[in-house]
Amino acid sequence: MDNTWPLWEVFIRSKNGLSHKHVGSLHAADEDMAIENARDVYTRRQEGVSIWVVESKHISASNPSKSEELYDPAKNKIYRHPTFYDIPDEVGHM
Amino acid sequence: MIEKDLNQIFQDRIDADDRIEARDWMPEKYRQTLIRQISQHAHSEVVGMLPEANWISRAPSLRRKVALLAKVQDEAGHGLYLYSAAETLGAKRSDLLQQLIDGTAKYSSIFNYPTLTWADIGAIGWLVDGAAIMNQVMLCRTSYGPYARAMVRICKEESFHQRQGYEIMIALSQGSEEQKAMAQDALNRWWWPSLMMFGPNDAESKHTAQSMAWRIKRKTNDELRQAFVDSSISQIEYLGLTAPDKDLKWNEERGHYDFGAIDWDEFWQVVKGHGPCNKERIAARRKAQEEGKWVQEAAMAYAAKRKQRAQDQQTRVA
Ligand SMILES: [Fe+2]
Ligand SMILES: [Fe+2]
């Protein structure tokens, strides 16, 4: 039997009002241990107020070799940005 | 796409200072070089706990003891950040740990020297962590994203390690004659091994050219070593101690300190396993791993049982 503890990805909210952010990974037998270990490893200097752990195998990621077809279509859609539209200065801030 | 194009695209990204992420295409040699370097680095953090842990129970005050405990705990964390970075490249943690106790993986040879007196704990924090910081600050800008991010985290934590060490050295060098002699003795023993931490001279270093081209490293061994010497001298002078090097002197022309020849025979002896503590260090790691095995097994068994119980409960409710 393989007794290697599964790998977990750790996300930490540094303070209320901010999103959780990926900080790294660790091995743990289950989710409770993953959170306890994350507390010990990633928040030794009060770096967080909340921890999420997700078993790494549950994360699906986009394929970096497909980045052209995924992200290039947004490149020429400059009309999605506010500066595309001409508003006279007299109107004031809009 | 043919391999040659991929290699070119990869090098272009490196040259443009883009960062490489885990799932990006990379040359197999880049991947292997990183796994080797990152795991060696991780092993160094882990083995590095041993010489310092030797003094935790004998620290001269509670203030020194909590600092040393916190430092050693940090080093365990550094090991973990680095193993995690190596795992993003497809390495298995258990394989890396096995390579360490097999002796097929290296770790920084500095940790094969013994910590004979309390002053050694001061000298290690000040010089050994100081030398490590030189290297790690550079690595915050290494081309592989997960490695660079681990380094940023590590560098934030390292600064206190060096400061607590230097504070120990200040206390000793301003103490009794005996304490001052202890500080000088520690400096004498740790100075040269600290300079060796940067690795062989550039002309002898077989990995440097490729690592620089891939921007894994951004400064050479000799550049980092020189920067370390330059920054250490005023710190040594402040302590009223003397570096154990009669050739050490300021070179106006170069704008750097000149220093004496390093005993590379000693370096290679220690790297090859013949340092004062190589066997002891590996034996300690092997013991920890073997004696910890049952914990790993028990935790997995407990996790499996809990999962089963939760499932049973669900079927009962349904
Ligand atoms: Fe460290
Ligand atoms: Fe350190």
Short mmCIF file of C-alpha atoms and ligand atoms in Angstrom, two decimals:
data_model
loop_
_atom_site.label_atom_id
_atom_site.label_comp_id
_atom_site.label_asym_id
_atom_site.label_seq_id
_atom_site.Cartn_x
_atom_site.Cartn_y
_atom_site.Cartn_z
CA MET A 1 0.00 0.00 0.00
CA ASP A 2 1.25 3.44 -0.92
CA ASN A 3 1.26 5.53 2.22
CA THR A 4 2.28 8.78 0.59
CA TRP A 5 -0.07 11.47 1.84
CA PRO A 6 -1.89 13.18 -1.02
CA LEU A 7 -0.89 16.65 -2.21
CA TRP A 8 -3.05 19.66 -1.34
CA GLU A 9 -3.00 23.20 -2.72
CA VAL A 10 -3.24 25.92 -0.09
CA PHE A 11 -5.07 29.25 -0.48
CA ILE A 12 -4.90 31.96 2.16
CA ARG A 13 -6.95 35.09 2.79
CA SER A 14 -4.43 37.54 4.22
CA LYS A 15 -7.15 39.75 5.70
CA ASN A 16 -10.89 40.11 5.54
CA GLY A 17 -11.94 41.97 2.44
CA LEU A 18 -9.33 40.26 0.23
CA SER A 19 -9.65 37.06 -1.80
CA HIS A 20 -7.91 33.82 -0.94
CA LYS A 21 -4.64 33.56 -2.84
CA HIS A 22 -2.65 30.47 -3.77
CA VAL A 23 0.45 30.22 -1.55
CA GLY A 24 1.82 26.73 -2.20
CA SER A 25 1.17 23.10 -1.50
CA LEU A 26 1.74 20.41 1.11
CA HIS A 27 1.10 16.75 1.83
CA ALA A 28 -1.52 15.64 4.35
CA ALA A 29 -3.60 12.54 5.04
CA ASP A 30 -6.94 14.39 5.02
CA GLU A 31 -8.44 17.87 4.85
CA ASP A 32 -8.25 18.54 8.59
CA MET A 33 -4.55 17.73 8.67
CA ALA A 34 -4.03 19.79 5.51
CA ILE A 35 -5.52 22.85 7.22
CA GLU A 36 -3.51 22.29 10.40
CA ASN A 37 -0.28 21.88 8.44
CA ALA A 38 -1.09 24.93 6.32
CA ARG A 39 -1.57 26.90 9.53
CA ASP A 40 1.87 25.76 10.76
CA VAL A 41 3.69 26.27 7.49
CA TYR A 42 2.08 29.24 5.78
CA THR A 43 0.81 31.47 8.62
CA ARG A 44 3.68 31.48 11.15
CA ARG A 45 3.79 35.28 11.03
CA GLN A 46 0.08 36.08 10.91
CA GLU A 47 -0.05 35.91 7.12
CA GLY A 48 -3.67 34.83 7.12
CA VAL A 49 -7.14 34.87 8.67
CA SER A 50 -8.64 32.06 6.60
CA ILE A 51 -7.32 28.95 4.86
CA TRP A 52 -8.72 26.90 1.96
CA VAL A 53 -7.21 23.57 0.99
CA VAL A 54 -8.06 21.63 -2.19
CA GLU A 55 -6.63 18.28 -3.09
CA SER A 56 -4.35 19.01 -6.06
CA LYS A 57 -5.91 16.30 -8.23
CA HIS A 58 -9.23 18.20 -8.22
CA ILE A 59 -7.77 21.25 -9.94
CA SER A 60 -8.28 21.52 -13.69
CA ALA A 61 -6.01 23.93 -15.50
CA SER A 62 -6.07 25.50 -18.94
CA ASN A 63 -3.46 24.32 -21.40
CA PRO A 64 -0.61 26.85 -21.77
CA SER A 65 0.10 25.72 -25.35
CA LYS A 66 -3.45 26.82 -26.26
CA SER A 67 -2.94 30.33 -24.90
CA GLU A 68 -3.12 31.93 -28.35
CA GLU A 69 -6.57 30.60 -29.17
CA LEU A 70 -7.78 31.20 -25.62
CA TYR A 71 -6.58 34.74 -25.00
CA ASP A 72 -5.83 36.33 -28.37
CA PRO A 73 -9.51 36.87 -29.32
CA ALA A 74 -9.74 39.49 -26.56
CA LYS A 75 -6.79 41.40 -27.98
CA ASN A 76 -8.62 43.30 -30.78
CA LYS A 77 -11.75 44.12 -28.78
CA ILE A 78 -10.61 47.51 -27.68
CA TYR A 79 -14.23 48.69 -27.60
CA ARG A 80 -14.47 46.83 -24.28
CA HIS A 81 -12.33 49.52 -22.67
CA PRO A 82 -13.60 52.93 -21.51
CA THR A 83 -10.91 54.88 -23.37
CA PHE A 84 -12.35 53.66 -26.70
CA TYR A 85 -15.19 56.18 -26.37
CA ASP A 86 -14.78 59.89 -27.02
CA ILE A 87 -16.38 62.08 -24.38
CA PRO A 88 -15.60 65.83 -24.47
CA ASP A 89 -13.64 67.19 -21.49
CA GLU A 90 -16.46 69.68 -20.73
CA VAL A 91 -18.67 66.79 -19.67
CA GLY A 92 -16.39 66.15 -16.73
CA HIS A 93 -15.39 62.80 -15.28
CA MET A 94 -17.33 59.83 -16.58
CA MET B 1 6.15 21.76 -33.75
CA ILE B 2 9.68 20.42 -34.00
CA GLU B 3 11.88 20.38 -30.91
CA LYS B 4 14.25 23.00 -32.32
CA ASP B 5 11.47 25.56 -32.65
CA LEU B 6 10.22 24.82 -29.15
CA ASN B 7 13.73 25.33 -27.78
CA GLN B 8 14.01 28.63 -29.60
CA ILE B 9 10.61 29.83 -28.39
CA PHE B 10 11.58 28.83 -24.87
CA GLN B 11 14.91 30.68 -25.01
CA ASP B 12 13.18 33.76 -26.47
CA ARG B 13 10.80 33.77 -23.52
CA ILE B 14 13.74 33.51 -21.10
CA ASP B 15 15.60 36.31 -22.89
CA ALA B 16 12.49 38.51 -22.67
CA ASP B 17 12.52 37.87 -18.90
CA ASP B 18 9.23 35.98 -19.03
CA ARG B 19 8.69 33.48 -16.19
CA ILE B 20 8.25 29.79 -16.92
CA GLU B 21 5.33 28.12 -15.17
CA ALA B 22 4.78 24.49 -14.26
CA ARG B 23 2.69 23.42 -17.25
CA ASP B 24 4.67 25.31 -19.89
CA TRP B 25 6.82 23.42 -22.37
CA MET B 26 10.44 23.36 -21.21
CA PRO B 27 13.58 21.54 -22.37
CA GLU B 28 14.03 18.29 -20.47
CA LYS B 29 17.47 19.46 -19.31
CA TYR B 30 15.98 22.63 -17.84
CA ARG B 31 13.49 20.50 -15.91
CA GLN B 32 16.18 18.10 -14.68
CA THR B 33 18.57 20.91 -13.73
CA LEU B 34 15.83 22.57 -11.70
CA ILE B 35 14.75 19.36 -9.97
CA ARG B 36 18.38 18.70 -9.02
CA GLN B 37 19.03 22.25 -7.81
CA ILE B 38 15.72 22.76 -5.99
CA SER B 39 15.85 19.38 -4.26
CA GLN B 40 19.47 19.96 -3.19
CA HIS B 41 18.37 23.28 -1.83
CA ALA B 42 15.45 21.62 0.01
CA HIS B 43 17.75 18.95 1.47
CA SER B 44 20.10 21.70 2.69
CA GLU B 45 17.25 23.39 4.58
CA VAL B 46 16.29 20.09 6.20
CA VAL B 47 19.80 18.86 7.05
CA GLY B 48 20.65 22.39 8.13
CA MET B 49 18.30 21.98 11.07
CA LEU B 50 20.54 19.32 12.61
CA PRO B 51 23.67 21.27 13.62
CA GLU B 52 21.52 24.03 15.16
CA ALA B 53 19.03 21.72 16.86
CA ASN B 54 22.09 20.41 18.72
CA TRP B 55 22.00 23.60 20.82
CA ILE B 56 18.27 24.23 21.38
CA SER B 57 18.20 22.52 24.77
CA ARG B 58 21.41 24.28 25.83
CA ALA B 59 20.64 27.82 24.69
CA PRO B 60 21.91 30.22 27.39
CA SER B 61 18.60 32.06 27.92
CA LEU B 62 14.91 31.79 27.11
CA ARG B 63 15.25 34.67 24.63
CA ARG B 64 17.95 32.78 22.73
CA LYS B 65 16.03 29.54 22.94
CA VAL B 66 12.77 30.84 21.43
CA ALA B 67 14.77 32.54 18.65
CA LEU B 68 16.68 29.36 17.81
CA LEU B 69 13.52 27.25 17.94
CA ALA B 70 11.72 29.65 15.62
CA LYS B 71 14.68 29.69 13.25
CA VAL B 72 14.92 25.91 13.06
CA GLN B 73 11.16 25.72 12.53
CA ASP B 74 11.49 28.22 9.67
CA GLU B 75 14.13 26.01 8.05
CA ALA B 76 11.70 23.08 8.09
CA GLY B 77 9.20 25.35 6.33
CA HIS B 78 11.83 26.36 3.77
CA GLY B 79 12.47 22.70 3.04
CA LEU B 80 8.75 22.21 2.46
CA TYR B 81 8.34 25.24 0.15
CA LEU B 82 11.23 23.92 -1.93
CA TYR B 83 10.06 20.31 -2.10
CA SER B 84 6.70 21.70 -3.23
CA ALA B 85 8.40 23.70 -5.98
CA ALA B 86 10.27 20.56 -7.12
CA GLU B 87 6.97 18.65 -7.18
CA THR B 88 5.49 21.13 -9.66
CA LEU B 89 8.14 19.81 -12.08
CA GLY B 90 6.87 16.25 -11.73
CA ALA B 91 9.31 15.05 -9.06
CA LYS B 92 7.89 12.86 -6.29
CA ARG B 93 8.55 13.98 -2.72
CA SER B 94 9.18 10.41 -1.54
CA ASP B 95 11.78 9.86 -4.28
CA LEU B 96 13.61 13.05 -3.35
CA LEU B 97 13.71 12.11 0.33
CA GLN B 98 14.94 8.65 -0.60
CA GLN B 99 17.77 10.16 -2.69
CA LEU B 100 18.86 12.16 0.34
CA ILE B 101 19.26 9.15 2.61
CA ASP B 102 20.72 7.03 -0.23
CA GLY B 103 23.44 9.64 -0.57
CA THR B 104 22.67 10.09 -4.29
CA ALA B 105 21.46 13.67 -3.74
CA LYS B 106 23.70 16.38 -2.38
CA TYR B 107 23.07 19.11 0.14
CA SER B 108 25.14 22.12 1.13
CA SER B 109 28.44 20.81 2.49
CA ILE B 110 28.53 23.45 5.24
CA PHE B 111 26.13 21.34 7.31
CA ASN B 112 28.72 18.59 7.60
CA TYR B 113 30.70 20.67 10.09
CA PRO B 114 30.02 20.26 13.83
CA THR B 115 28.61 22.90 16.19
CA LEU B 116 31.12 22.69 19.03
CA THR B 117 30.24 25.75 21.12
CA TRP B 118 27.35 28.17 21.58
CA ALA B 119 29.30 30.72 19.51
CA ASP B 120 28.83 28.43 16.52
CA ILE B 121 25.10 29.17 16.65
CA GLY B 122 25.95 32.87 16.37
CA ALA B 123 28.40 32.27 13.53
CA ILE B 124 25.95 30.07 11.62
CA GLY B 125 23.10 32.59 11.76
CA TRP B 126 25.39 35.44 10.82
CA LEU B 127 27.65 33.82 8.19
CA VAL B 128 25.90 30.69 6.93
CA ASP B 129 22.45 32.25 6.71
CA GLY B 130 24.12 35.43 5.46
CA ALA B 131 25.76 33.53 2.60
CA ALA B 132 22.51 31.69 1.89
CA ILE B 133 20.65 35.02 1.72
CA MET B 134 23.08 36.33 -0.96
CA ASN B 135 22.18 33.34 -3.10
CA GLN B 136 18.47 33.39 -2.28
CA VAL B 137 17.98 37.09 -3.03
CA MET B 138 19.32 36.39 -6.51
CA LEU B 139 16.99 33.39 -6.86
CA CYS B 140 13.90 35.54 -6.17
CA ARG B 141 14.31 36.48 -9.86
CA THR B 142 15.03 33.00 -11.17
CA SER B 143 13.23 32.09 -14.40
CA TYR B 144 11.08 29.29 -12.97
CA GLY B 145 8.00 30.84 -11.36
CA PRO B 146 7.29 28.39 -8.51
CA TYR B 147 10.97 28.43 -7.46
CA ALA B 148 11.08 32.23 -7.51
CA ARG B 149 7.91 32.47 -5.41
CA ALA B 150 9.29 30.02 -2.85
CA MET B 151 12.42 32.19 -2.65
CA VAL B 152 10.46 35.38 -2.05
CA ARG B 153 8.74 33.72 0.88
CA ILE B 154 12.04 32.34 2.21
CA CYS B 155 13.88 35.66 1.92
CA LYS B 156 11.20 37.39 3.98
CA GLU B 157 11.86 34.91 6.77
CA GLU B 158 15.66 34.72 6.51
CA SER B 159 16.47 38.21 7.66
CA PHE B 160 15.74 37.46 11.31
CA HIS B 161 17.98 34.37 11.11
CA GLN B 162 21.02 36.44 10.29
CA ARG B 163 20.19 39.16 12.79
CA GLN B 164 19.69 36.78 15.70
CA GLY B 165 23.06 35.16 14.86
CA TYR B 166 24.88 38.46 14.70
CA GLU B 167 23.29 39.53 17.98
CA ILE B 168 24.76 36.42 19.61
CA MET B 169 28.17 37.36 18.17
CA ILE B 170 27.87 40.92 19.53
CA ALA B 171 27.01 39.64 23.01
CA LEU B 172 29.97 37.25 23.02
CA SER B 173 32.49 39.66 21.55
CA GLN B 174 31.54 42.27 24.15
CA GLY B 175 31.66 39.72 26.95
CA SER B 176 34.48 38.19 28.97
CA GLU B 177 37.87 37.32 27.44
CA GLU B 178 36.74 33.72 27.29
CA GLN B 179 33.54 34.61 25.45
CA LYS B 180 35.43 36.80 23.00
CA ALA B 181 37.86 33.95 22.32
CA MET B 182 34.89 31.68 21.72
CA ALA B 183 33.48 34.12 19.16
CA GLN B 184 36.85 34.38 17.38
CA ASP B 185 37.22 30.60 17.35
CA ALA B 186 33.76 30.22 15.76
CA LEU B 187 34.61 32.83 13.12
CA ASN B 188 37.88 30.99 12.40
CA ARG B 189 36.09 27.70 11.84
CA TRP B 190 33.05 28.98 9.88
CA TRP B 191 34.65 31.65 7.67
CA TRP B 192 36.19 29.43 4.99
CA PRO B 193 33.35 26.88 4.81
CA SER B 194 30.97 29.87 4.38
CA LEU B 195 32.98 31.10 1.37
CA MET B 196 32.85 27.57 -0.05
CA MET B 197 29.04 27.63 0.12
CA PHE B 198 28.97 29.60 -3.14
CA GLY B 199 30.46 26.60 -4.94
CA PRO B 200 33.51 26.16 -7.18
CA ASN B 201 35.17 29.08 -8.98
CA ASP B 202 33.38 30.07 -12.17
CA ALA B 203 36.11 28.57 -14.35
CA GLU B 204 35.60 25.18 -12.65
CA SER B 205 31.84 25.23 -12.35
CA LYS B 206 30.32 22.96 -14.98
CA HIS B 207 26.70 24.12 -14.59
CA THR B 208 27.18 27.89 -14.41
CA ALA B 209 27.14 28.81 -18.13
CA GLN B 210 23.92 26.94 -18.91
CA SER B 211 22.23 28.07 -15.70
CA MET B 212 23.04 31.68 -16.52
CA ALA B 213 21.72 31.28 -20.09
CA TRP B 214 18.47 29.89 -18.71
CA ARG B 215 18.45 32.61 -16.04
CA ILE B 216 18.10 30.01 -13.33
CA LYS B 217 21.09 31.83 -11.84
CA ARG B 218 21.62 35.52 -12.41
CA LYS B 219 25.00 35.91 -10.77
CA THR B 220 27.99 33.59 -10.84
CA ASN B 221 29.48 31.81 -7.82
CA ASP B 222 32.46 34.17 -7.76
CA GLU B 223 30.31 37.30 -8.01
CA LEU B 224 28.17 36.19 -5.07
CA ARG B 225 31.21 35.15 -3.03
CA GLN B 226 32.85 38.55 -3.60
CA ALA B 227 29.66 40.36 -2.57
CA PHE B 228 29.54 38.26 0.59
CA VAL B 229 33.16 39.02 1.52
CA ASP B 230 32.66 42.73 0.82
CA SER B 231 29.59 42.93 3.03
CA SER B 232 31.09 40.86 5.88
CA ILE B 233 34.27 42.81 6.59
CA SER B 234 32.72 45.79 8.35
CA GLN B 235 30.58 43.37 10.38
CA ILE B 236 33.71 41.51 11.49
CA GLU B 237 35.40 44.81 12.36
CA TYR B 238 32.43 45.96 14.42
CA LEU B 239 32.77 42.80 16.50
CA GLY B 240 36.47 43.51 17.01
CA LEU B 241 37.31 40.11 15.53
CA THR B 242 39.68 39.15 12.72
CA ALA B 243 38.93 37.07 9.63
CA PRO B 244 41.28 34.05 9.47
CA ASP B 245 42.83 35.23 6.19
CA LYS B 246 46.15 37.09 6.08
CA ASP B 247 45.64 37.95 2.40
CA LEU B 248 42.43 39.84 3.05
CA LYS B 249 42.79 43.49 2.02
CA TRP B 250 40.90 46.28 0.29
CA ASN B 251 41.73 46.61 -3.40
CA GLU B 252 41.18 50.24 -4.38
CA GLU B 253 41.43 49.49 -8.08
CA ARG B 254 38.82 46.74 -8.11
CA GLY B 255 36.64 48.40 -5.49
CA HIS B 256 36.48 45.04 -3.70
CA TYR B 257 38.30 43.12 -1.01
CA ASP B 258 40.96 40.67 -2.17
CA PHE B 259 40.96 37.43 -0.26
CA GLY B 260 43.17 34.34 0.02
CA ALA B 261 42.92 31.06 -1.85
CA ILE B 262 40.16 28.67 -0.85
CA ASP B 263 41.15 25.12 0.06
CA TRP B 264 39.17 23.34 -2.66
CA ASP B 265 40.60 19.96 -1.66
CA GLU B 266 38.78 20.29 1.65
CA PHE B 267 35.61 21.34 -0.19
CA TRP B 268 35.64 18.30 -2.47
CA GLN B 269 36.48 15.98 0.42
CA VAL B 270 33.40 17.16 2.28
CA VAL B 271 31.20 17.06 -0.84
CA LYS B 272 32.30 13.47 -1.46
CA GLY B 273 31.19 12.43 2.00
CA HIS B 274 34.39 12.72 4.03
CA GLY B 275 33.51 15.78 6.10
CA PRO B 276 33.43 15.60 9.90
CA CYS B 277 29.66 14.94 10.15
CA ASN B 278 28.43 13.53 6.80
CA LYS B 279 27.65 10.09 8.20
CA GLU B 280 25.98 11.47 11.30
CA ARG B 281 23.71 13.78 9.27
CA ILE B 282 22.51 11.06 6.91
CA ALA B 283 22.05 8.64 9.80
CA ALA B 284 19.86 11.21 11.59
CA ARG B 285 17.71 11.70 8.48
CA ARG B 286 17.38 7.96 7.94
CA LYS B 287 16.37 7.44 11.57
CA ALA B 288 13.76 10.21 11.36
CA GLN B 289 12.30 8.72 8.21
CA GLU B 290 12.23 5.15 9.48
CA GLU B 291 10.87 6.01 12.88
CA GLY B 292 8.26 8.32 11.37
CA LYS B 293 6.93 5.71 8.97
CA TRP B 294 4.27 4.40 11.33
CA VAL B 295 2.87 7.91 11.75
CA GLN B 296 2.45 8.19 8.01
CA GLU B 297 0.71 4.81 7.87
CA ALA B 298 -1.50 5.49 10.87
CA ALA B 299 -2.64 8.86 9.51
CA MET B 300 -3.59 7.28 6.18
CA ALA B 301 -5.47 4.46 7.92
CA TYR B 302 -7.31 6.99 10.09
CA ALA B 303 -8.20 9.14 7.08
CA ALA B 304 -9.52 6.10 5.22
CA LYS B 305 -11.61 5.02 8.22
CA ARG B 306 -13.09 8.49 8.63
CA LYS B 307 -14.02 8.64 4.97
CA GLN B 308 -15.64 5.22 5.18
CA ARG B 309 -17.62 6.22 8.26
CA ALA B 310 -18.90 9.38 6.55
CA GLN B 311 -20.00 7.33 3.55
CA ASP B 312 -21.79 4.77 5.74
CA GLN B 313 -23.63 7.54 7.48
CA GLN B 314 -24.72 9.01 4.17
CA THR B 315 -26.12 5.73 2.89
CA ARG B 316 -27.96 5.24 6.17
CA VAL B 317 -29.56 8.69 5.87
CA ALA B 318 -30.50 7.99 2.25
FE FE C 1 16.40 28.68 5.20
FE FE C 2 17.84 30.48 7.59
#
